[in-house]
Coordinates of C-alpha atoms in Angstrom, one line a residue:
M42 CA 0.5 0.2 -1.0
P43 CA 0.5 3.9 -1.0
Q44 CA 3.1 4.9 2.1
T45 CA 2.0 7.6 4.2
P46 CA 3.0 11.0 3.5
N47 CA 6.5 13.7 4.4
A48 CA 4.7 16.5 3.8
P49 CA 1.0 17.6 3.2
E50 CA -1.0 17.6 0.2
S51 CA -4.0 18.3 -1.6
A52 CA -7.1 16.7 -2.9
D53 CA -11.0 16.9 -4.9
V54 CA -12.2 14.9 -1.2
I55 CA -10.3 13.9 2.0
V56 CA -12.2 10.8 3.4
V57 CA -11.4 9.7 6.8
G58 CA -11.8 6.8 8.1
A59 CA -10.6 3.0 5.5
G60 CA -13.1 1.9 7.1
P61 CA -16.9 0.0 4.7
A62 CA -18.0 4.1 4.8
G63 CA -15.0 5.5 3.6
S64 CA -13.6 2.4 1.1
A65 CA -16.8 2.6 -0.8
A66 CA -16.1 6.6 -0.6
A67 CA -13.2 6.7 -1.9
Y68 CA -13.4 4.3 -4.5
H69 CA -16.6 5.4 -6.1
L70 CA -15.4 9.3 -5.8
A71 CA -11.9 7.5 -8.0
R72 CA -14.2 5.7 -10.4
Q73 CA -15.5 8.8 -11.4
G74 CA -11.7 10.6 -11.7
R75 CA -11.8 12.4 -9.1
D76 CA -9.0 12.8 -7.3
V77 CA -9.3 11.7 -3.0
L78 CA -7.1 10.9 -0.3
L79 CA -8.0 7.9 1.5
L80 CA -6.6 8.6 5.6
E81 CA -6.1 5.8 7.9
K82 CA -5.2 5.7 11.7
S83 CA -4.6 3.0 11.9
E84 CA -2.3 -0.3 9.1
F85 CA -3.7 -3.0 7.8
P86 CA -4.7 -5.3 8.8
R87 CA -6.1 -4.1 11.9
E88 CA -8.8 -6.3 14.3
K89 CA -12.4 -4.6 14.1
V90 CA -15.3 -5.9 16.5
C91 CA -18.3 -7.4 14.4
G92 CA -20.3 -10.5 13.2
D93 CA -17.7 -10.9 9.8
G94 CA -21.3 -11.3 8.4
L95 CA -22.8 -10.0 5.8
T96 CA -26.5 -10.0 4.3
P97 CA -27.2 -9.9 0.8
R98 CA -27.1 -6.7 1.4
A99 CA -23.6 -5.7 2.5
V100 CA -23.1 -8.3 -0.9
R101 CA -24.6 -6.4 -3.8
H102 CA -22.8 -3.3 -2.3
L103 CA -19.6 -5.2 -2.4
I104 CA -20.4 -6.8 -5.6
R105 CA -21.3 -2.8 -6.7
M106 CA -17.3 -2.3 -6.0
G107 CA -15.8 -5.0 -8.3
I108 CA -15.2 -7.5 -5.2
D109 CA -14.4 -11.1 -5.5
T110 CA -16.4 -12.7 -3.0
D111 CA -15.2 -16.1 -4.6
G112 CA -11.7 -17.0 -2.8
P113 CA -10.5 -17.7 0.3
G114 CA -11.3 -16.4 2.6
W115 CA -14.8 -15.9 2.4
H116 CA -17.6 -17.9 3.5
R117 CA -21.3 -18.8 2.1
N118 CA -24.7 -19.0 4.4
R119 CA -27.8 -19.7 2.3
G120 CA -29.9 -17.7 4.8
V121 CA -30.4 -17.2 8.7
R122 CA -31.1 -20.6 11.6
F123 CA -33.2 -18.8 14.7
F124 CA -33.3 -20.7 17.2
S125 CA -35.9 -19.5 20.4
H126 CA -37.2 -21.8 23.2
G127 CA -36.0 -25.5 22.5
A128 CA -37.5 -24.5 18.4
V129 CA -35.2 -23.7 16.1
V130 CA -36.6 -21.4 12.3
E131 CA -34.9 -21.4 9.2
I132 CA -35.3 -18.7 7.0
D133 CA -33.6 -18.7 3.7
W134 CA -32.0 -16.1 1.8
R135 CA -34.5 -15.2 -1.1
E136 CA -32.7 -14.1 -4.2
N137 CA -34.9 -11.3 -6.3
T138 CA -34.6 -7.9 -8.8
R139 CA -32.5 -6.8 -6.8
F140 CA -30.5 -8.6 -4.0
P141 CA -28.3 -11.9 -3.8
G142 CA -29.3 -14.8 -2.2
Y143 CA -26.4 -15.8 -0.5
G144 CA -25.2 -14.1 2.3
L145 CA -20.9 -14.4 2.9
T146 CA -19.5 -13.7 6.2
R147 CA -15.3 -13.1 6.4
S148 CA -12.9 -11.7 9.2
R149 CA -12.6 -7.6 9.7
H150 CA -9.3 -8.5 10.0
D151 CA -9.0 -8.3 6.2
F152 CA -12.2 -6.9 5.2
D153 CA -11.3 -3.7 5.8
E154 CA -8.5 -3.4 3.8
I155 CA -9.8 -6.2 0.5
L156 CA -12.4 -2.6 0.4
A157 CA -9.2 -0.1 1.1
R158 CA -6.5 -1.7 -1.1
R159 CA -9.9 -1.6 -3.6
A160 CA -9.7 1.7 -3.7
S161 CA -6.3 2.8 -3.8
E162 CA -6.0 0.8 -7.1
A163 CA -9.2 2.5 -8.1
G164 CA -7.5 5.3 -8.1
A165 CA -7.2 7.0 -4.5
R166 CA -4.3 8.0 -2.3
L167 CA -4.4 6.0 0.9
H168 CA -2.0 6.9 3.5
T169 CA -2.3 4.8 7.0
A170 CA -0.8 5.2 10.1
T171 CA -2.4 9.4 9.6
R172 CA -4.0 9.5 12.9
V173 CA -6.6 12.7 11.8
T174 CA -7.3 14.9 14.1
E175 CA -9.5 18.2 13.6
P176 CA -11.4 20.1 11.1
V177 CA -9.7 22.8 9.7
L178 CA -12.5 25.9 9.3
D179 CA -11.5 28.8 7.0
R180 CA -12.3 31.9 7.9
T181 CA -16.1 32.1 7.4
G182 CA -16.2 28.2 9.6
R183 CA -15.9 26.2 7.0
V184 CA -14.3 22.5 6.6
R185 CA -10.9 22.9 4.4
G186 CA -9.4 19.5 5.0
V187 CA -7.6 18.3 8.5
A188 CA -5.2 18.5 10.7
A189 CA -3.4 15.4 11.3
R190 CA -0.1 12.9 13.1
V191 CA 1.2 11.2 10.6
G192 CA 3.5 7.3 10.9
A193 CA 4.6 6.5 14.2
G194 CA 6.6 9.7 15.1
Q195 CA 3.1 10.6 15.1
E196 CA 4.0 13.9 12.7
P197 CA 1.8 16.4 11.9
A198 CA 0.7 17.8 9.1
V199 CA -2.3 19.1 7.3
F200 CA -4.2 18.1 4.3
E201 CA -6.2 20.6 2.8
A202 CA -9.7 19.3 0.0
P203 CA -12.0 21.6 -1.0
L204 CA -15.5 19.1 0.8
V205 CA -14.1 16.3 3.0
I206 CA -16.2 12.8 4.3
A207 CA -15.9 11.5 7.9
A208 CA -16.2 8.3 7.7
D209 CA -14.2 8.3 11.6
G210 CA -16.6 5.9 13.2
V211 CA -18.7 6.1 16.3
A212 CA -15.9 8.3 18.2
A213 CA -17.1 10.5 15.5
R214 CA -14.3 13.7 16.0
L215 CA -14.9 15.2 13.2
A216 CA -18.8 15.7 13.2
V217 CA -17.4 16.3 17.2
A218 CA -15.2 19.0 16.4
L219 CA -18.5 20.9 14.5
G220 CA -20.6 20.8 16.6
V221 CA -22.9 17.7 15.6
D222 CA -24.1 16.1 18.6
R223 CA -25.3 12.6 18.6
V224 CA -29.1 12.8 19.1
S225 CA -29.7 11.9 22.6
R226 CA -33.2 9.9 22.0
R227 CA -31.8 7.2 19.8
P228 CA -31.0 3.6 20.3
M229 CA -27.2 2.7 21.6
A230 CA -27.3 -1.4 21.5
T231 CA -23.8 -2.8 22.7
A232 CA -22.0 -5.4 20.7
I233 CA -19.6 -8.0 22.7
R234 CA -17.5 -11.0 20.5
R235 CA -15.1 -13.6 21.3
Y236 CA -13.9 -16.8 17.8
H237 CA -13.7 -20.3 19.3
H238 CA -13.4 -23.2 17.6
S239 CA -15.7 -25.7 15.9
A240 CA -15.7 -28.2 13.9
A241 CA -18.9 -28.6 13.6
R242 CA -19.6 -24.9 12.6
H243 CA -17.6 -23.9 11.6
D244 CA -18.6 -24.3 8.1
N245 CA -22.7 -24.0 8.6
P246 CA -24.5 -22.9 5.6
Y247 CA -26.9 -20.6 8.5
L248 CA -26.1 -17.4 10.5
D249 CA -27.2 -19.0 13.7
I250 CA -29.6 -16.0 16.4
W251 CA -30.3 -17.2 19.8
A252 CA -33.5 -15.0 20.5
D253 CA -34.5 -15.5 24.0
L254 CA -31.7 -14.0 26.2
R255 CA -31.0 -14.2 30.1
A256 CA -29.2 -12.3 33.0
G257 CA -29.8 -16.5 34.4
P258 CA -32.6 -18.5 35.3
G259 CA -36.4 -17.2 36.2
S260 CA -34.2 -13.1 35.0
P261 CA -36.6 -11.0 32.8
P262 CA -35.4 -11.5 29.2
L263 CA -33.0 -9.3 27.5
A264 CA -33.3 -7.0 24.0
G265 CA -30.8 -8.3 22.3
Y266 CA -29.9 -11.9 20.6
G267 CA -26.7 -14.4 21.3
W268 CA -25.1 -15.4 17.0
I269 CA -23.2 -17.8 16.4
F270 CA -21.1 -17.4 12.1
P271 CA -19.9 -19.8 10.7
M272 CA -15.8 -18.8 9.7
G273 CA -15.1 -21.9 7.2
D274 CA -11.7 -21.7 8.6
G275 CA -11.7 -24.5 10.9
R276 CA -13.7 -20.6 13.6
V277 CA -17.0 -19.8 14.4
N278 CA -17.3 -15.7 15.6
V279 CA -19.8 -15.7 18.5
G280 CA -21.0 -12.8 20.1
L281 CA -23.9 -10.6 21.8
G282 CA -25.6 -7.8 20.9
L283 CA -27.7 -5.7 23.4
V284 CA -29.6 -2.9 22.8
H285 CA -29.0 -0.5 26.0
G286 CA -27.0 -3.2 27.7
A287 CA -23.7 -2.7 29.2
P288 CA -21.2 -0.9 28.5
S289 CA -18.9 -3.9 26.7
G290 CA -15.9 -5.9 27.7
Q291 CA -17.8 -5.2 31.9
P292 CA -17.3 -8.5 33.8
D293 CA -21.4 -9.0 33.8
T294 CA -20.9 -9.4 30.1
R295 CA -19.0 -12.2 29.5
R296 CA -20.6 -13.7 32.7
L297 CA -23.4 -13.5 30.0
L298 CA -21.2 -14.2 27.1
D299 CA -20.0 -18.2 29.0
A300 CA -24.2 -18.8 30.7
W301 CA -25.3 -18.2 27.5
L302 CA -22.9 -20.4 25.9
A303 CA -23.2 -23.2 27.9
R304 CA -26.0 -23.9 26.8
T305 CA -25.3 -24.8 23.4
P306 CA -25.6 -28.2 22.0
S307 CA -22.0 -29.8 23.7
E308 CA -20.8 -31.1 20.3
W309 CA -20.3 -28.1 19.2
G310 CA -17.9 -27.5 21.6
L311 CA -18.5 -23.8 22.5
T312 CA -17.5 -24.6 25.3
D313 CA -14.7 -26.5 25.5
P314 CA -11.0 -25.7 27.3
G315 CA -9.3 -24.3 24.7
S316 CA -11.6 -23.4 22.1
A317 CA -12.2 -19.9 22.6
D318 CA -9.1 -18.4 20.1
G319 CA -8.5 -14.8 21.5
P320 CA -10.2 -12.2 24.2
V321 CA -13.9 -10.7 24.8
R322 CA -13.7 -7.4 22.7
G323 CA -16.5 -5.4 22.1
A324 CA -17.6 -2.2 20.8
A325 CA -21.1 0.7 20.8
L326 CA -22.9 0.1 18.4
P327 CA -24.5 4.5 17.3
M328 CA -27.9 2.9 15.6
G329 CA -30.8 5.1 14.1
F330 CA -29.5 7.9 12.2
S331 CA -28.9 8.8 15.8
R332 CA -25.5 11.7 14.9
L333 CA -27.4 14.5 13.4
P334 CA -27.3 16.6 10.9
H335 CA -25.3 14.0 8.1
Y336 CA -24.4 17.1 5.7
T337 CA -21.9 20.7 7.6
R338 CA -20.5 23.0 6.4
G339 CA -17.6 20.7 3.7
M340 CA -17.8 17.4 5.7
L341 CA -20.1 15.1 4.4
L342 CA -20.9 11.7 7.4
A343 CA -21.2 8.3 6.4
G344 CA -20.9 4.7 8.9
D345 CA -20.9 5.0 11.7
S346 CA -19.7 9.2 12.0
G347 CA -22.9 9.5 11.4
G348 CA -25.0 6.7 13.8
M349 CA -26.2 4.2 10.3
V350 CA -26.2 1.3 12.6
S351 CA -29.8 -0.1 11.8
P352 CA -31.7 -0.6 14.6
W353 CA -33.1 -3.8 13.1
S354 CA -30.4 -5.5 12.9
G355 CA -27.5 -3.3 14.3
E356 CA -26.1 -4.3 10.7
G357 CA -23.8 -1.8 9.6
I358 CA -21.9 -2.7 6.7
A359 CA -24.1 -3.3 4.1
Y360 CA -25.4 0.8 6.0
A361 CA -22.0 1.4 5.8
I362 CA -21.2 1.3 2.4
E363 CA -24.3 2.2 0.9
A364 CA -23.9 5.9 1.9
G365 CA -20.4 5.7 0.7
E366 CA -21.8 5.7 -2.8
L367 CA -24.0 8.0 -1.8
A368 CA -22.1 10.7 -0.1
A369 CA -18.7 9.6 -3.5
E370 CA -21.7 10.5 -5.7
T371 CA -23.2 14.1 -3.6
A372 CA -19.2 15.2 -4.0
A373 CA -18.4 14.7 -7.8
T374 CA -21.7 16.6 -8.5
A375 CA -21.0 19.1 -6.0
L376 CA -17.6 19.4 -7.8
T377 CA -19.0 20.5 -10.6
R378 CA -20.4 23.0 -9.4
P379 CA -18.3 26.1 -8.6
A380 CA -18.2 27.5 -5.3
G381 CA -20.9 29.2 -3.8
P382 CA -24.4 28.9 -3.6
S383 CA -25.0 26.8 -6.3
R384 CA -22.4 23.8 -4.8
E385 CA -23.7 23.8 -1.4
R386 CA -27.4 22.4 -3.3
V387 CA -26.1 19.7 -4.7
L388 CA -24.3 19.0 -1.3
Q389 CA -27.4 19.3 0.8
R390 CA -29.4 16.5 -1.0
Y391 CA -26.7 14.0 0.5
P392 CA -29.4 13.9 4.1
L393 CA -32.0 14.3 2.1
E394 CA -31.8 11.9 -0.2
I395 CA -30.2 8.9 2.4
H396 CA -33.1 10.4 4.7
R397 CA -35.3 9.5 2.0
R398 CA -33.5 5.5 1.2
L399 CA -33.7 4.8 4.7
G400 CA -35.8 7.4 7.0
R401 CA -39.0 5.8 7.3
Y402 CA -37.1 2.2 7.9
Y403 CA -35.0 3.7 10.1
R404 CA -37.4 5.5 12.7
L405 CA -39.7 2.5 12.2
G406 CA -36.9 0.3 13.4
N407 CA -36.8 2.9 16.8
L408 CA -39.8 1.7 17.8
W409 CA -38.8 -2.7 16.8
A410 CA -35.2 -1.2 19.4
D411 CA -37.0 0.7 21.8
L412 CA -39.8 -2.2 22.2
Q413 CA -37.6 -4.7 22.7
T414 CA -36.6 -3.2 26.1
K415 CA -40.3 -3.8 27.0
P416 CA -39.7 -7.6 29.1
A417 CA -44.1 -7.8 27.6
F418 CA -42.6 -8.0 23.6
T419 CA -39.1 -9.1 24.0
S420 CA -41.0 -12.6 25.8
F421 CA -43.7 -12.3 23.6
L422 CA -41.8 -12.0 20.3
S423 CA -38.5 -15.1 21.4
R424 CA -42.2 -17.8 22.7
R425 CA -44.6 -16.1 19.7
I426 CA -42.7 -14.6 17.1
V427 CA -39.2 -16.3 16.5
T428 CA -41.1 -19.7 17.2
S429 CA -43.2 -18.8 14.3
P430 CA -41.6 -20.5 11.1
A431 CA -44.8 -17.8 8.6
A432 CA -44.0 -15.2 11.5
M433 CA -40.2 -15.1 10.0
R434 CA -40.4 -15.3 7.3
Y435 CA -42.5 -11.3 7.2
L436 CA -39.6 -10.6 10.7
T437 CA -36.6 -11.5 9.0
R438 CA -37.5 -9.1 5.5
L439 CA -38.0 -6.2 7.7
L440 CA -34.5 -6.8 10.3
V441 CA -32.3 -7.4 6.6
N442 CA -34.6 -5.7 4.7
V443 CA -33.9 -7.4 1.7
T444 CA -37.4 -6.5 0.2
D445 CA -38.2 -6.3 -3.8
D446 CA -40.3 -3.3 -5.4
G447 CA -40.1 -4.7 -8.9
N448 CA -42.5 -7.1 -10.3
G449 CA -40.5 -9.9 -8.2
R450 CA -42.3 -9.0 -5.4
D451 CA -44.0 -12.1 -3.7
T452 CA -46.2 -11.4 -0.2
P453 CA -43.9 -10.5 1.9
D454 CA -42.1 -8.3 -0.2
R455 CA -45.9 -6.4 -0.4
V456 CA -46.5 -6.7 2.9
V457 CA -43.6 -5.4 4.6
N458 CA -43.2 -2.7 1.8
A459 CA -46.3 -1.4 2.5
L460 CA -45.6 -1.2 6.9
V461 CA -42.1 1.1 6.0
R462 CA -43.9 2.5 3.8
A463 CA -46.8 3.7 5.9
V464 CA -44.2 4.8 8.7
P465 CA -45.2 9.6 8.4
A466 CA -41.9 10.9 6.5
Q467 CA -40.0 12.8 8.4
V468 CA -37.9 16.6 7.4
P469 CA -34.1 15.4 8.8
R470 CA -32.9 17.8 11.0
K471 CA -31.3 18.2 14.7
R472 CA -33.2 16.6 17.2
R473 CA -31.7 15.9 21.4

């Protein structure tokens, strides 16, 4: 990969963060002939807390980026298997005119590097070990670049561009520096995960989801789910996602993980001594557009920095890549206009368009996440809904947002699409 520069550089667009959102933005900008700098604080490969599962929605975006998902390290799955109160329900992905009929798993240890390399191959200038510290503003308060610390010596540098795409993760330091704070009423979740060796489950064709989580016998159901995702390399990714859960990495959360794994079949080997491969790692999930606005003063937010994790499922990769592509399209179009009101009108379309695509779905999902914090609802869900194959054919479409809106629609697609369309539209604005 390209080495970190010794001197500041300028570009048409600066993208901060080489996760899925940032690499997608850089790739699509470079494909449109724009000079783009992609700045990443770490070196690759690097660890990232994630379930490593990629739904058909995410696979669609990888295909759009021209990424080869048939080689070593990619493991296909055919659907989701739900466990709850002794019942097992399998739901296959349905291929339609929008999405493929399969999902994938890939370790985030090198997944992000694959996307960053793809952006670099398209022409983006990637600089790793470049820790962006703050936005650089002009006299009017508009972003004109970023300040950074570069390399092992953390030498100061300034990078300049008329537009910046902030894809710098959940901490969202650039957004916070501009006063773009978290919307406090939007849901947050905690995710923890650990890899385990499992000869019995590592190449399973389904993603496993456990819905009946409890802190102990007789305790109320928890808001969230457990997962066991096959990696195809002898390992599974095992984790918990908890809405309004305990802070990541706290002892009670880890004990909950171990207590849940003790309920899994012994032949899976997940409680065998030595099955664990690495430590438990945790992270926060900012969900449901929990940071607004998504554009301000020459800076566009994409991915976790904009709180774009789905409140339905905790999925973030698909929506990060989608937002990155939309941010790139908006920025490229804006740069065809002269600086001033004409360019600004184009940039203001970004939050409107991302809200048009996902606003109703996320608004309904925020209600879903809130309902999960009510024990009576979570109990009904885990006992009556998750255990019903008919109900899960509909609910799975909602959870992963893979409905067709064309001639290939079936009854679940029609019902789910109608439900989402029934949610009142809302102009995106910052709310506390």
